[in-house]
Short mmCIF file of the N, C-alpha and C atoms (twelve columns), coordinates in Angstrom:
data_MODEL
# 
_entry.id   MODEL 
# 
loop_
_atom_site.group_PDB 
_atom_site.id 
_atom_site.type_symbol 
_atom_site.label_atom_id 
_atom_site.label_alt_id 
_atom_site.label_comp_id 
_atom_site.label_asym_id 
_atom_site.label_seq_id 
_atom_site.Cartn_x 
_atom_site.Cartn_y 
_atom_site.Cartn_z 
_atom_site.pdbx_PDB_model_num 
ATOM 1   N N  . UNK A 1   119.647 87.827  21.216 1 
ATOM 2   C CA . UNK A 1   120.617 87.643  22.389 1 
ATOM 3   C C  . UNK A 1   121.430 89.037  22.384 1 
ATOM 4   N N  . UNK A 2   121.695 89.622  21.217 1 
ATOM 5   C CA . UNK A 2   122.430 90.820  21.196 1 
ATOM 6   C C  . UNK A 2   121.614 92.107  21.811 1 
ATOM 7   N N  . UNK A 3   120.399 92.069  21.531 1 
ATOM 8   C CA . UNK A 3   119.544 93.169  22.073 1 
ATOM 9   C C  . UNK A 3   119.681 93.495  23.563 1 
ATOM 10  N N  . UNK A 4   119.577 92.329  24.344 1 
ATOM 11  C CA . UNK A 4   119.748 92.588  25.935 1 
ATOM 12  C C  . UNK A 4   120.912 93.285  26.318 1 
ATOM 13  N N  . UNK A 5   122.173 92.879  25.645 1 
ATOM 14  C CA . UNK A 5   123.443 93.215  26.048 1 
ATOM 15  C C  . UNK A 5   123.545 94.773  25.925 1 
ATOM 16  N N  . UNK A 6   123.144 95.390  24.744 1 
ATOM 17  C CA . UNK A 6   123.323 96.955  24.782 1 
ATOM 18  C C  . UNK A 6   122.239 97.542  25.743 1 
ATOM 19  N N  . UNK A 7   121.149 96.892  25.929 1 
ATOM 20  C CA . UNK A 7   120.236 97.464  26.862 1 
ATOM 21  C C  . UNK A 7   120.716 97.605  28.304 1 
ATOM 22  N N  . UNK A 8   121.254 96.481  28.577 1 
ATOM 23  C CA . UNK A 8   121.929 96.387  29.904 1 
ATOM 24  C C  . UNK A 8   123.010 97.344  30.323 1 
ATOM 25  N N  . UNK A 9   123.918 97.541  29.095 1 
ATOM 26  C CA . UNK A 9   124.988 98.585  29.250 1 
ATOM 27  C C  . UNK A 9   124.564 99.952  29.744 1 
ATOM 28  N N  . UNK A 10  123.652 100.474 28.870 1 
ATOM 29  C CA . UNK A 10  123.198 101.944 29.362 1 
ATOM 30  C C  . UNK A 10  122.473 101.798 30.815 1 
ATOM 31  N N  . UNK A 11  121.784 100.879 31.181 1 
ATOM 32  C CA . UNK A 11  121.237 100.846 32.455 1 
ATOM 33  C C  . UNK A 11  122.371 100.744 33.539 1 
ATOM 34  N N  . UNK A 12  123.471 100.122 33.222 1 
ATOM 35  C CA . UNK A 12  124.573 100.009 34.129 1 
ATOM 36  C C  . UNK A 12  125.274 101.353 34.236 1 
ATOM 37  N N  . UNK A 13  125.272 102.152 33.082 1 
ATOM 38  C CA . UNK A 13  125.883 103.381 33.092 1 
ATOM 39  C C  . UNK A 13  125.047 104.484 33.676 1 
ATOM 40  N N  . UNK A 14  123.812 104.323 33.739 1 
ATOM 41  C CA . UNK A 14  123.032 105.344 34.183 1 
ATOM 42  C C  . UNK A 14  123.227 105.785 35.685 1 
ATOM 43  N N  . UNK A 15  123.400 104.912 36.616 1 
ATOM 44  C CA . UNK A 15  123.588 105.005 37.911 1 
ATOM 45  C C  . UNK A 15  124.970 105.724 38.103 1 
ATOM 46  N N  . UNK A 16  125.967 105.349 37.476 1 
ATOM 47  C CA . UNK A 16  127.289 105.922 37.516 1 
ATOM 48  C C  . UNK A 16  127.269 107.458 37.162 1 
ATOM 49  N N  . UNK A 17  126.533 107.609 35.945 1 
ATOM 50  C CA . UNK A 17  126.360 109.017 35.503 1 
ATOM 51  C C  . UNK A 17  125.601 109.828 36.478 1 
ATOM 52  N N  . UNK A 18  124.536 109.349 37.130 1 
ATOM 53  C CA . UNK A 18  123.838 110.093 38.062 1 
ATOM 54  C C  . UNK A 18  124.548 110.372 39.391 1 
ATOM 55  N N  . UNK A 19  125.408 109.165 39.744 1 
ATOM 56  C CA . UNK A 19  126.322 109.549 40.774 1 
ATOM 57  C C  . UNK A 19  127.343 110.659 40.641 1 
ATOM 58  N N  . UNK A 20  127.758 110.763 39.591 1 
ATOM 59  C CA . UNK A 20  128.907 111.640 39.055 1 
ATOM 60  C C  . UNK A 20  128.269 112.898 38.646 1 
ATOM 61  N N  . UNK A 21  126.933 112.992 38.352 1 
ATOM 62  C CA . UNK A 21  126.449 114.226 38.053 1 
ATOM 63  C C  . UNK A 21  126.276 115.345 39.054 1 
ATOM 64  N N  . UNK A 22  125.605 116.403 38.630 1 
ATOM 65  C CA . UNK A 22  125.357 117.470 39.661 1 
ATOM 66  C C  . UNK A 22  126.262 118.552 39.445 1 
ATOM 67  N N  . UNK A 23  126.369 119.608 40.352 1 
ATOM 68  C CA . UNK A 23  127.167 120.804 40.340 1 
ATOM 69  C C  . UNK A 23  128.528 120.203 40.900 1 
ATOM 70  N N  . UNK A 24  129.639 120.597 40.224 1 
ATOM 71  C CA . UNK A 24  131.000 120.347 40.708 1 
ATOM 72  C C  . UNK A 24  131.599 121.812 40.788 1 
ATOM 73  N N  . UNK A 25  132.263 122.068 41.924 1 
ATOM 74  C CA . UNK A 25  133.034 123.329 42.263 1 
ATOM 75  C C  . UNK A 25  134.291 123.184 41.494 1 
ATOM 76  N N  . UNK A 26  134.836 124.105 40.697 1 
ATOM 77  C CA . UNK A 26  136.155 124.096 40.128 1 
ATOM 78  C C  . UNK A 26  137.046 125.110 40.995 1 
ATOM 79  N N  . UNK A 27  138.099 124.742 41.657 1 
ATOM 80  C CA . UNK A 27  138.733 125.659 42.406 1 
ATOM 81  C C  . UNK A 27  140.152 125.864 41.801 1 
ATOM 82  N N  . UNK A 28  140.816 126.822 42.427 1 
ATOM 83  C CA . UNK A 28  142.137 127.198 42.002 1 
ATOM 84  C C  . UNK A 28  143.021 126.068 42.677 1 
ATOM 85  N N  . UNK A 29  144.027 125.353 41.831 1 
ATOM 86  C CA . UNK A 29  144.785 124.396 42.315 1 
ATOM 87  C C  . UNK A 29  145.991 125.207 43.047 1 
ATOM 88  N N  . UNK A 30  146.923 124.238 43.558 1 
ATOM 89  C CA . UNK A 30  148.039 124.652 44.246 1 
ATOM 90  C C  . UNK A 30  148.874 125.509 43.232 1 
ATOM 91  N N  . UNK A 31  148.985 126.874 43.687 1 
ATOM 92  C CA . UNK A 31  149.670 127.807 42.718 1 
ATOM 93  C C  . UNK A 31  151.068 128.410 43.442 1 
ATOM 94  N N  . UNK A 32  151.445 127.525 44.470 1 
ATOM 95  C CA . UNK A 32  152.710 127.943 45.149 1 
ATOM 96  C C  . UNK A 32  152.442 128.660 46.275 1 
ATOM 97  N N  . UNK A 33  153.362 129.674 46.704 1 
ATOM 98  C CA . UNK A 33  153.171 130.531 47.904 1 
ATOM 99  C C  . UNK A 33  152.362 131.848 47.681 1 
ATOM 100 N N  . UNK A 34  151.483 131.708 46.557 1 
ATOM 101 C CA . UNK A 34  150.840 132.981 46.306 1 
ATOM 102 C C  . UNK A 34  149.369 132.872 46.870 1 
ATOM 103 N N  . UNK A 35  148.828 133.812 47.569 1 
ATOM 104 C CA . UNK A 35  147.538 133.749 48.183 1 
ATOM 105 C C  . UNK A 35  146.552 134.883 47.605 1 
ATOM 106 N N  . UNK A 36  146.984 135.788 46.826 1 
ATOM 107 C CA . UNK A 36  146.149 136.929 46.351 1 
ATOM 108 C C  . UNK A 36  146.678 137.265 45.016 1 
ATOM 109 N N  . UNK A 37  146.363 136.360 43.887 1 
ATOM 110 C CA . UNK A 37  146.775 136.641 42.638 1 
ATOM 111 C C  . UNK A 37  145.591 137.112 41.731 1 
ATOM 112 N N  . UNK A 38  145.687 138.159 40.953 1 
ATOM 113 C CA . UNK A 38  144.733 138.763 40.347 1 
ATOM 114 C C  . UNK A 38  144.503 137.937 38.916 1 
ATOM 115 N N  . UNK A 39  143.104 137.801 38.689 1 
ATOM 116 C CA . UNK A 39  142.748 137.149 37.440 1 
ATOM 117 C C  . UNK A 39  142.714 138.182 36.313 1 
ATOM 118 N N  . UNK A 40  143.427 137.932 35.212 1 
ATOM 119 C CA . UNK A 40  143.626 138.929 34.195 1 
ATOM 120 C C  . UNK A 40  142.886 138.461 32.986 1 
ATOM 121 N N  . UNK A 41  142.393 137.306 32.923 1 
ATOM 122 C CA . UNK A 41  141.643 136.864 31.679 1 
ATOM 123 C C  . UNK A 41  140.612 135.662 32.175 1 
ATOM 124 N N  . UNK A 42  139.394 135.773 31.789 1 
ATOM 125 C CA . UNK A 42  138.445 134.711 31.911 1 
ATOM 126 C C  . UNK A 42  138.093 134.100 30.488 1 
ATOM 127 N N  . UNK A 43  138.082 132.872 30.484 1 
ATOM 128 C CA . UNK A 43  137.793 132.065 29.203 1 
ATOM 129 C C  . UNK A 43  136.398 131.603 29.162 1 
ATOM 130 N N  . UNK A 44  135.703 131.445 30.127 1 
ATOM 131 C CA . UNK A 44  134.337 130.864 30.200 1 
ATOM 132 C C  . UNK A 44  133.220 131.731 30.696 1 
ATOM 133 N N  . UNK A 45  132.135 131.368 30.296 1 
ATOM 134 C CA . UNK A 45  130.885 132.230 30.833 1 
ATOM 135 C C  . UNK A 45  129.786 131.079 31.122 1 
ATOM 136 N N  . UNK A 46  128.801 131.521 31.660 1 
ATOM 137 C CA . UNK A 46  127.714 130.622 31.889 1 
ATOM 138 C C  . UNK A 46  127.053 130.159 30.636 1 
ATOM 139 N N  . UNK A 47  126.867 128.763 30.505 1 
ATOM 140 C CA . UNK A 47  126.240 128.209 29.371 1 
ATOM 141 C C  . UNK A 47  127.384 127.524 28.568 1 
ATOM 142 N N  . UNK A 48  128.655 127.832 28.765 1 
ATOM 143 C CA . UNK A 48  129.679 127.226 28.043 1 
ATOM 144 C C  . UNK A 48  129.889 125.593 28.288 1 
ATOM 145 N N  . UNK A 49  130.248 124.857 27.313 1 
ATOM 146 C CA . UNK A 49  130.469 123.548 27.643 1 
ATOM 147 C C  . UNK A 49  131.977 123.354 27.602 1 
ATOM 148 N N  . UNK A 50  132.559 122.822 28.754 1 
ATOM 149 C CA . UNK A 50  133.933 122.683 28.782 1 
ATOM 150 C C  . UNK A 50  134.449 121.230 29.214 1 
ATOM 151 N N  . UNK A 51  135.662 120.964 28.834 1 
ATOM 152 C CA . UNK A 51  136.210 119.639 29.127 1 
ATOM 153 C C  . UNK A 51  137.376 119.748 30.089 1 
ATOM 154 N N  . UNK A 52  137.689 118.515 30.634 1 
ATOM 155 C CA . UNK A 52  138.847 118.616 31.743 1 
ATOM 156 C C  . UNK A 52  140.079 119.196 31.049 1 
ATOM 157 N N  . UNK A 53  140.775 120.022 31.708 1 
ATOM 158 C CA . UNK A 53  141.978 120.658 31.232 1 
ATOM 159 C C  . UNK A 53  141.691 121.814 30.476 1 
ATOM 160 N N  . UNK A 54  140.450 122.254 29.981 1 
ATOM 161 C CA . UNK A 54  140.302 123.441 29.354 1 
ATOM 162 C C  . UNK A 54  140.620 124.552 30.216 1 
ATOM 163 N N  . UNK A 55  141.234 125.725 29.564 1 
ATOM 164 C CA . UNK A 55  141.613 126.926 30.528 1 
ATOM 165 C C  . UNK A 55  140.395 127.567 30.898 1 
ATOM 166 N N  . UNK A 56  140.289 128.044 32.225 1 
ATOM 167 C CA . UNK A 56  139.227 128.621 32.874 1 
ATOM 168 C C  . UNK A 56  139.560 130.200 32.871 1 
ATOM 169 N N  . UNK A 57  140.703 130.429 33.469 1 
ATOM 170 C CA . UNK A 57  141.181 131.721 33.715 1 
ATOM 171 C C  . UNK A 57  142.799 131.898 33.594 1 
ATOM 172 N N  . UNK A 58  143.205 133.035 33.495 1 
ATOM 173 C CA . UNK A 58  144.708 133.306 33.524 1 
ATOM 174 C C  . UNK A 58  144.966 134.151 34.839 1 
ATOM 175 N N  . UNK A 59  145.928 133.717 35.613 1 
ATOM 176 C CA . UNK A 59  146.290 134.474 36.744 1 
ATOM 177 C C  . UNK A 59  147.679 135.063 36.557 1 
ATOM 178 N N  . UNK A 60  147.931 136.151 37.171 1 
ATOM 179 C CA . UNK A 60  149.104 136.845 37.067 1 
ATOM 180 C C  . UNK A 60  149.819 137.195 38.357 1 
ATOM 181 N N  . UNK A 61  150.899 136.501 38.681 1 
ATOM 182 C CA . UNK A 61  151.648 136.741 39.768 1 
ATOM 183 C C  . UNK A 61  152.617 137.862 39.527 1 
ATOM 184 N N  . UNK A 62  153.598 138.250 40.360 1 
ATOM 185 C CA . UNK A 62  154.661 139.252 40.123 1 
ATOM 186 C C  . UNK A 62  155.741 138.535 39.208 1 
ATOM 187 N N  . UNK A 63  155.642 137.218 39.181 1 
ATOM 188 C CA . UNK A 63  156.838 136.469 38.394 1 
ATOM 189 C C  . UNK A 63  156.259 135.875 37.164 1 
ATOM 190 N N  . UNK A 64  155.013 135.448 37.104 1 
ATOM 191 C CA . UNK A 64  154.639 134.686 35.909 1 
ATOM 192 C C  . UNK A 64  153.097 134.813 35.822 1 
ATOM 193 N N  . UNK A 65  152.596 134.303 34.554 1 
ATOM 194 C CA . UNK A 65  151.211 134.049 34.393 1 
ATOM 195 C C  . UNK A 65  150.863 132.721 34.140 1 
ATOM 196 N N  . UNK A 66  149.743 132.327 34.681 1 
ATOM 197 C CA . UNK A 66  149.383 130.856 34.539 1 
ATOM 198 C C  . UNK A 66  147.937 130.559 34.470 1 
ATOM 199 N N  . UNK A 67  147.759 129.593 33.479 1 
ATOM 200 C CA . UNK A 67  146.269 129.357 33.141 1 
ATOM 201 C C  . UNK A 67  145.833 128.283 34.382 1 
ATOM 202 N N  . UNK A 68  144.578 128.519 34.700 1 
ATOM 203 C CA . UNK A 68  143.967 127.575 35.546 1 
ATOM 204 C C  . UNK A 68  143.207 126.542 34.764 1 
ATOM 205 N N  . UNK A 69  143.379 125.227 34.617 1 
ATOM 206 C CA . UNK A 69  142.626 124.257 34.055 1 
ATOM 207 C C  . UNK A 69  141.406 123.771 34.777 1 
ATOM 208 N N  . UNK A 70  140.447 123.450 34.081 1 
ATOM 209 C CA . UNK A 70  139.141 122.752 34.731 1 
ATOM 210 C C  . UNK A 70  139.530 121.424 35.109 1 
ATOM 211 N N  . UNK A 71  138.837 121.132 36.291 1 
ATOM 212 C CA . UNK A 71  139.052 119.884 36.755 1 
ATOM 213 C C  . UNK A 71  137.870 118.923 36.556 1 
ATOM 214 N N  . UNK A 72  136.839 119.547 35.881 1 
ATOM 215 C CA . UNK A 72  135.505 118.869 35.519 1 
ATOM 216 C C  . UNK A 72  135.083 119.030 34.235 1 
ATOM 217 N N  . UNK A 73  134.372 118.293 33.550 1 
ATOM 218 C CA . UNK A 73  133.722 118.411 32.303 1 
ATOM 219 C C  . UNK A 73  132.270 118.539 32.425 1 
ATOM 220 N N  . UNK A 74  131.837 119.531 31.563 1 
ATOM 221 C CA . UNK A 74  130.399 119.785 31.610 1 
ATOM 222 C C  . UNK A 74  129.997 121.162 31.189 1 
ATOM 223 N N  . UNK A 75  128.856 121.660 31.651 1 
ATOM 224 C CA . UNK A 75  128.276 122.886 31.337 1 
ATOM 225 C C  . UNK A 75  128.585 123.838 32.454 1 
ATOM 226 N N  . UNK A 76  128.861 125.116 32.086 1 
ATOM 227 C CA . UNK A 76  129.126 126.008 33.176 1 
ATOM 228 C C  . UNK A 76  127.951 126.615 33.618 1 
ATOM 229 N N  . UNK A 77  127.566 126.564 34.956 1 
ATOM 230 C CA . UNK A 77  126.364 126.859 35.448 1 
ATOM 231 C C  . UNK A 77  126.468 128.123 36.332 1 
ATOM 232 N N  . UNK A 78  127.644 128.443 36.741 1 
ATOM 233 C CA . UNK A 78  127.936 129.775 37.512 1 
ATOM 234 C C  . UNK A 78  129.364 130.099 37.507 1 
ATOM 235 N N  . UNK A 79  129.599 131.507 37.235 1 
ATOM 236 C CA . UNK A 79  130.934 132.026 37.323 1 
ATOM 237 C C  . UNK A 79  130.986 132.796 38.545 1 
ATOM 238 N N  . UNK A 80  131.874 132.440 39.536 1 
ATOM 239 C CA . UNK A 80  131.946 133.011 40.868 1 
ATOM 240 C C  . UNK A 80  133.054 134.205 40.984 1 
ATOM 241 N N  . UNK A 81  133.801 134.398 39.919 1 
ATOM 242 C CA . UNK A 81  134.975 135.377 39.894 1 
ATOM 243 C C  . UNK A 81  134.726 136.256 38.677 1 
ATOM 244 N N  . UNK A 82  135.555 137.387 38.720 1 
ATOM 245 C CA . UNK A 82  135.488 138.454 37.668 1 
ATOM 246 C C  . UNK A 82  136.877 138.939 37.497 1 
ATOM 247 N N  . UNK A 83  136.969 139.543 36.197 1 
ATOM 248 C CA . UNK A 83  138.351 140.065 36.100 1 
ATOM 249 C C  . UNK A 83  138.764 141.069 37.278 1 
ATOM 250 N N  . UNK A 84  140.164 140.813 37.584 1 
ATOM 251 C CA . UNK A 84  140.671 141.734 38.650 1 
ATOM 252 C C  . UNK A 84  140.487 141.128 39.984 1 
ATOM 253 N N  . UNK A 85  139.607 140.006 40.141 1 
ATOM 254 C CA . UNK A 85  139.505 139.447 41.360 1 
ATOM 255 C C  . UNK A 85  140.844 138.885 41.744 1 
ATOM 256 N N  . UNK A 86  141.130 138.971 43.153 1 
ATOM 257 C CA . UNK A 86  142.402 138.210 43.616 1 
ATOM 258 C C  . UNK A 86  142.001 137.016 44.361 1 
ATOM 259 N N  . UNK A 87  142.623 135.864 43.828 1 
ATOM 260 C CA . UNK A 87  142.285 134.473 44.273 1 
ATOM 261 C C  . UNK A 87  143.538 133.674 44.682 1 
ATOM 262 N N  . UNK A 88  143.324 132.744 45.522 1 
ATOM 263 C CA . UNK A 88  144.381 131.907 46.117 1 
ATOM 264 C C  . UNK A 88  143.939 130.375 45.951 1 
ATOM 265 N N  . UNK A 89  144.816 129.609 46.385 1 
ATOM 266 C CA . UNK A 89  144.525 128.043 46.396 1 
ATOM 267 C C  . UNK A 89  143.222 127.727 47.203 1 
ATOM 268 N N  . UNK A 90  142.286 127.051 46.400 1 
ATOM 269 C CA . UNK A 90  141.207 126.619 47.069 1 
ATOM 270 C C  . UNK A 90  140.045 127.528 46.667 1 
ATOM 271 N N  . UNK A 91  140.102 128.632 46.109 1 
ATOM 272 C CA . UNK A 91  139.049 129.571 45.814 1 
ATOM 273 C C  . UNK A 91  138.222 128.956 44.647 1 
ATOM 274 N N  . UNK A 92  136.994 128.955 44.822 1 
ATOM 275 C CA . UNK A 92  136.062 128.411 43.844 1 
ATOM 276 C C  . UNK A 92  135.900 129.320 42.755 1 
ATOM 277 N N  . UNK A 93  136.228 128.872 41.448 1 
ATOM 278 C CA . UNK A 93  135.987 129.777 40.312 1 
ATOM 279 C C  . UNK A 93  134.749 129.854 39.597 1 
ATOM 280 N N  . UNK A 94  134.361 128.429 39.330 1 
ATOM 281 C CA . UNK A 94  133.158 128.200 38.633 1 
ATOM 282 C C  . UNK A 94  132.419 126.937 39.167 1 
ATOM 283 N N  . UNK A 95  131.106 126.824 38.828 1 
ATOM 284 C CA . UNK A 95  130.413 125.537 39.165 1 
ATOM 285 C C  . UNK A 95  130.010 124.958 37.819 1 
ATOM 286 N N  . UNK A 96  130.236 123.761 37.723 1 
ATOM 287 C CA . UNK A 96  130.025 122.926 36.400 1 
ATOM 288 C C  . UNK A 96  128.988 121.966 36.699 1 
ATOM 289 N N  . UNK A 97  128.063 121.790 35.732 1 
ATOM 290 C CA . UNK A 97  127.009 120.644 35.842 1 
ATOM 291 C C  . UNK A 97  127.617 119.470 35.025 1 
ATOM 292 N N  . UNK A 98  127.793 118.404 35.691 1 
ATOM 293 C CA . UNK A 98  128.350 117.209 35.102 1 
ATOM 294 C C  . UNK A 98  127.398 116.096 34.986 1 
ATOM 295 N N  . UNK A 99  127.700 115.028 34.218 1 
ATOM 296 C CA . UNK A 99  126.979 113.778 34.356 1 
ATOM 297 C C  . UNK A 99  126.474 113.277 32.979 1 
ATOM 298 N N  . UNK A 100 125.401 113.726 32.421 1 
ATOM 299 C CA . UNK A 100 124.674 113.078 31.271 1 
ATOM 300 C C  . UNK A 100 125.560 112.756 30.128 1 
ATOM 301 N N  . UNK A 101 126.306 113.771 29.759 1 
ATOM 302 C CA . UNK A 101 127.153 113.675 28.715 1 
ATOM 303 C C  . UNK A 101 128.209 112.361 28.692 1 
ATOM 304 N N  . UNK A 102 128.673 112.179 29.927 1 
ATOM 305 C CA . UNK A 102 129.652 110.978 29.993 1 
ATOM 306 C C  . UNK A 102 128.860 109.653 29.778 1 
ATOM 307 N N  . UNK A 103 127.655 109.556 30.251 1 
ATOM 308 C CA . UNK A 103 126.947 108.424 29.975 1 
ATOM 309 C C  . UNK A 103 126.533 108.185 28.557 1 
ATOM 310 N N  . UNK A 104 126.175 109.122 27.804 1 
ATOM 311 C CA . UNK A 104 125.867 109.181 26.345 1 
ATOM 312 C C  . UNK A 104 126.986 108.820 25.517 1 
ATOM 313 N N  . UNK A 105 128.125 109.469 25.926 1 
ATOM 314 C CA . UNK A 105 129.541 109.190 25.125 1 
ATOM 315 C C  . UNK A 105 129.769 107.664 25.291 1 
ATOM 316 N N  . UNK A 106 129.547 106.970 26.458 1 
ATOM 317 C CA . UNK A 106 129.963 105.721 26.656 1 
ATOM 318 C C  . UNK A 106 129.175 104.678 25.922 1 
ATOM 319 N N  . UNK A 107 127.820 104.869 25.586 1 
ATOM 320 C CA . UNK A 107 126.946 104.074 24.913 1 
ATOM 321 C C  . UNK A 107 127.523 103.544 23.576 1 
ATOM 322 N N  . UNK A 108 128.021 104.585 22.633 1 
ATOM 323 C CA . UNK A 108 128.550 104.063 21.461 1 
ATOM 324 C C  . UNK A 108 129.711 103.048 21.538 1 
ATOM 325 N N  . UNK A 109 130.540 103.219 22.634 1 
ATOM 326 C CA . UNK A 109 131.580 102.323 22.939 1 
ATOM 327 C C  . UNK A 109 131.112 100.961 23.282 1 
ATOM 328 N N  . UNK A 110 129.918 100.821 24.054 1 
ATOM 329 C CA . UNK A 110 129.431 99.618  24.247 1 
ATOM 330 C C  . UNK A 110 128.835 98.834  23.102 1 
ATOM 331 N N  . UNK A 111 128.222 99.676  22.169 1 
ATOM 332 C CA . UNK A 111 127.868 99.046  20.980 1 
ATOM 333 C C  . UNK A 111 128.896 98.577  20.116 1 
ATOM 334 N N  . UNK A 112 129.993 99.340  19.980 1 
ATOM 335 C CA . UNK A 112 131.222 99.019  19.208 1 
ATOM 336 C C  . UNK A 112 131.822 97.676  19.758 1 
ATOM 337 N N  . UNK A 113 131.878 97.547  21.146 1 
ATOM 338 C CA . UNK A 113 132.485 96.391  21.765 1 
ATOM 339 C C  . UNK A 113 131.561 95.193  21.453 1 
ATOM 340 N N  . UNK A 114 130.209 95.295  21.434 1 
ATOM 341 C CA . UNK A 114 129.401 94.311  21.017 1 
ATOM 342 C C  . UNK A 114 129.652 93.749  19.542 1 
ATOM 343 N N  . UNK A 115 129.760 94.655  18.752 1 
ATOM 344 C CA . UNK A 115 129.964 94.581  17.245 1 
ATOM 345 C C  . UNK A 115 131.394 93.703  17.018 1 
ATOM 346 N N  . UNK A 116 132.384 93.916  17.755 1 
ATOM 347 C CA . UNK A 116 133.739 93.299  17.596 1 
ATOM 348 C C  . UNK A 116 133.689 91.807  17.763 1 
ATOM 349 N N  . UNK A 117 133.018 91.370  18.924 1 
ATOM 350 C CA . UNK A 117 132.943 89.902  19.020 1 
ATOM 351 C C  . UNK A 117 132.237 89.138  17.903 1 
ATOM 352 N N  . UNK A 118 131.249 89.798  17.513 1 
ATOM 353 C CA . UNK A 118 130.473 89.209  16.265 1 
ATOM 354 C C  . UNK A 118 131.285 89.120  15.022 1 
ATOM 355 N N  . UNK A 119 132.204 90.048  14.947 1 
ATOM 356 C CA . UNK A 119 133.096 90.045  13.677 1 
ATOM 357 C C  . UNK A 119 134.350 89.047  13.927 1 
ATOM 358 N N  . UNK A 120 134.625 88.828  15.074 1 
ATOM 359 C CA . UNK A 120 135.785 87.905  15.296 1 
ATOM 360 C C  . UNK A 120 135.523 86.528  14.847 1 
ATOM 361 N N  . UNK A 121 134.271 85.947  15.078 1 
ATOM 362 C CA . UNK A 121 134.101 84.540  14.646 1 
ATOM 363 C C  . UNK A 121 133.965 84.423  13.154 1 
ATOM 364 N N  . UNK A 122 133.639 85.451  12.361 1 
ATOM 365 C CA . UNK A 122 133.407 85.205  10.983 1 
ATOM 366 C C  . UNK A 122 134.793 84.895  10.304 1 
ATOM 367 N N  . UNK A 123 135.909 85.560  10.605 1 
ATOM 368 C CA . UNK A 123 137.136 85.190  9.822  1 
ATOM 369 C C  . UNK A 123 137.522 83.794  10.143 1 
ATOM 370 N N  . UNK A 124 137.441 83.356  11.287 1 
ATOM 371 C CA . UNK A 124 137.807 82.018  11.713 1 
ATOM 372 C C  . UNK A 124 137.471 80.841  10.755 1 
ATOM 373 N N  . UNK A 125 136.151 80.651  10.426 1 
ATOM 374 C CA . UNK A 125 135.772 79.609  9.437  1 
ATOM 375 C C  . UNK A 125 136.251 79.882  8.207  1 
# 
């Protein structure tokens, strides 16, 4: 009876992983009233694996420097900017391939959840 439950969990995760998969464009978030801020540092290159909130680039305005965090997790497939480029809110910085990693990471959680109910009845008797 335990075997069908783990098999059903990955099947349920696969469609959501496929729906969330594909290329995601990571853009410059709202950076205030600035519309042409130069990139002074790039932290990613094609092939890098990144997580949500990992720094992608550093922008420098006349008043401050700010790191641009990733809004997606996955593998960097394309870097669309270079050092010195001037960017503003909404400018696409990179394209990230997402999907499969999230489904694979969730499978051990489902297996652990299946193990917990089996352990709970043992202490009761």
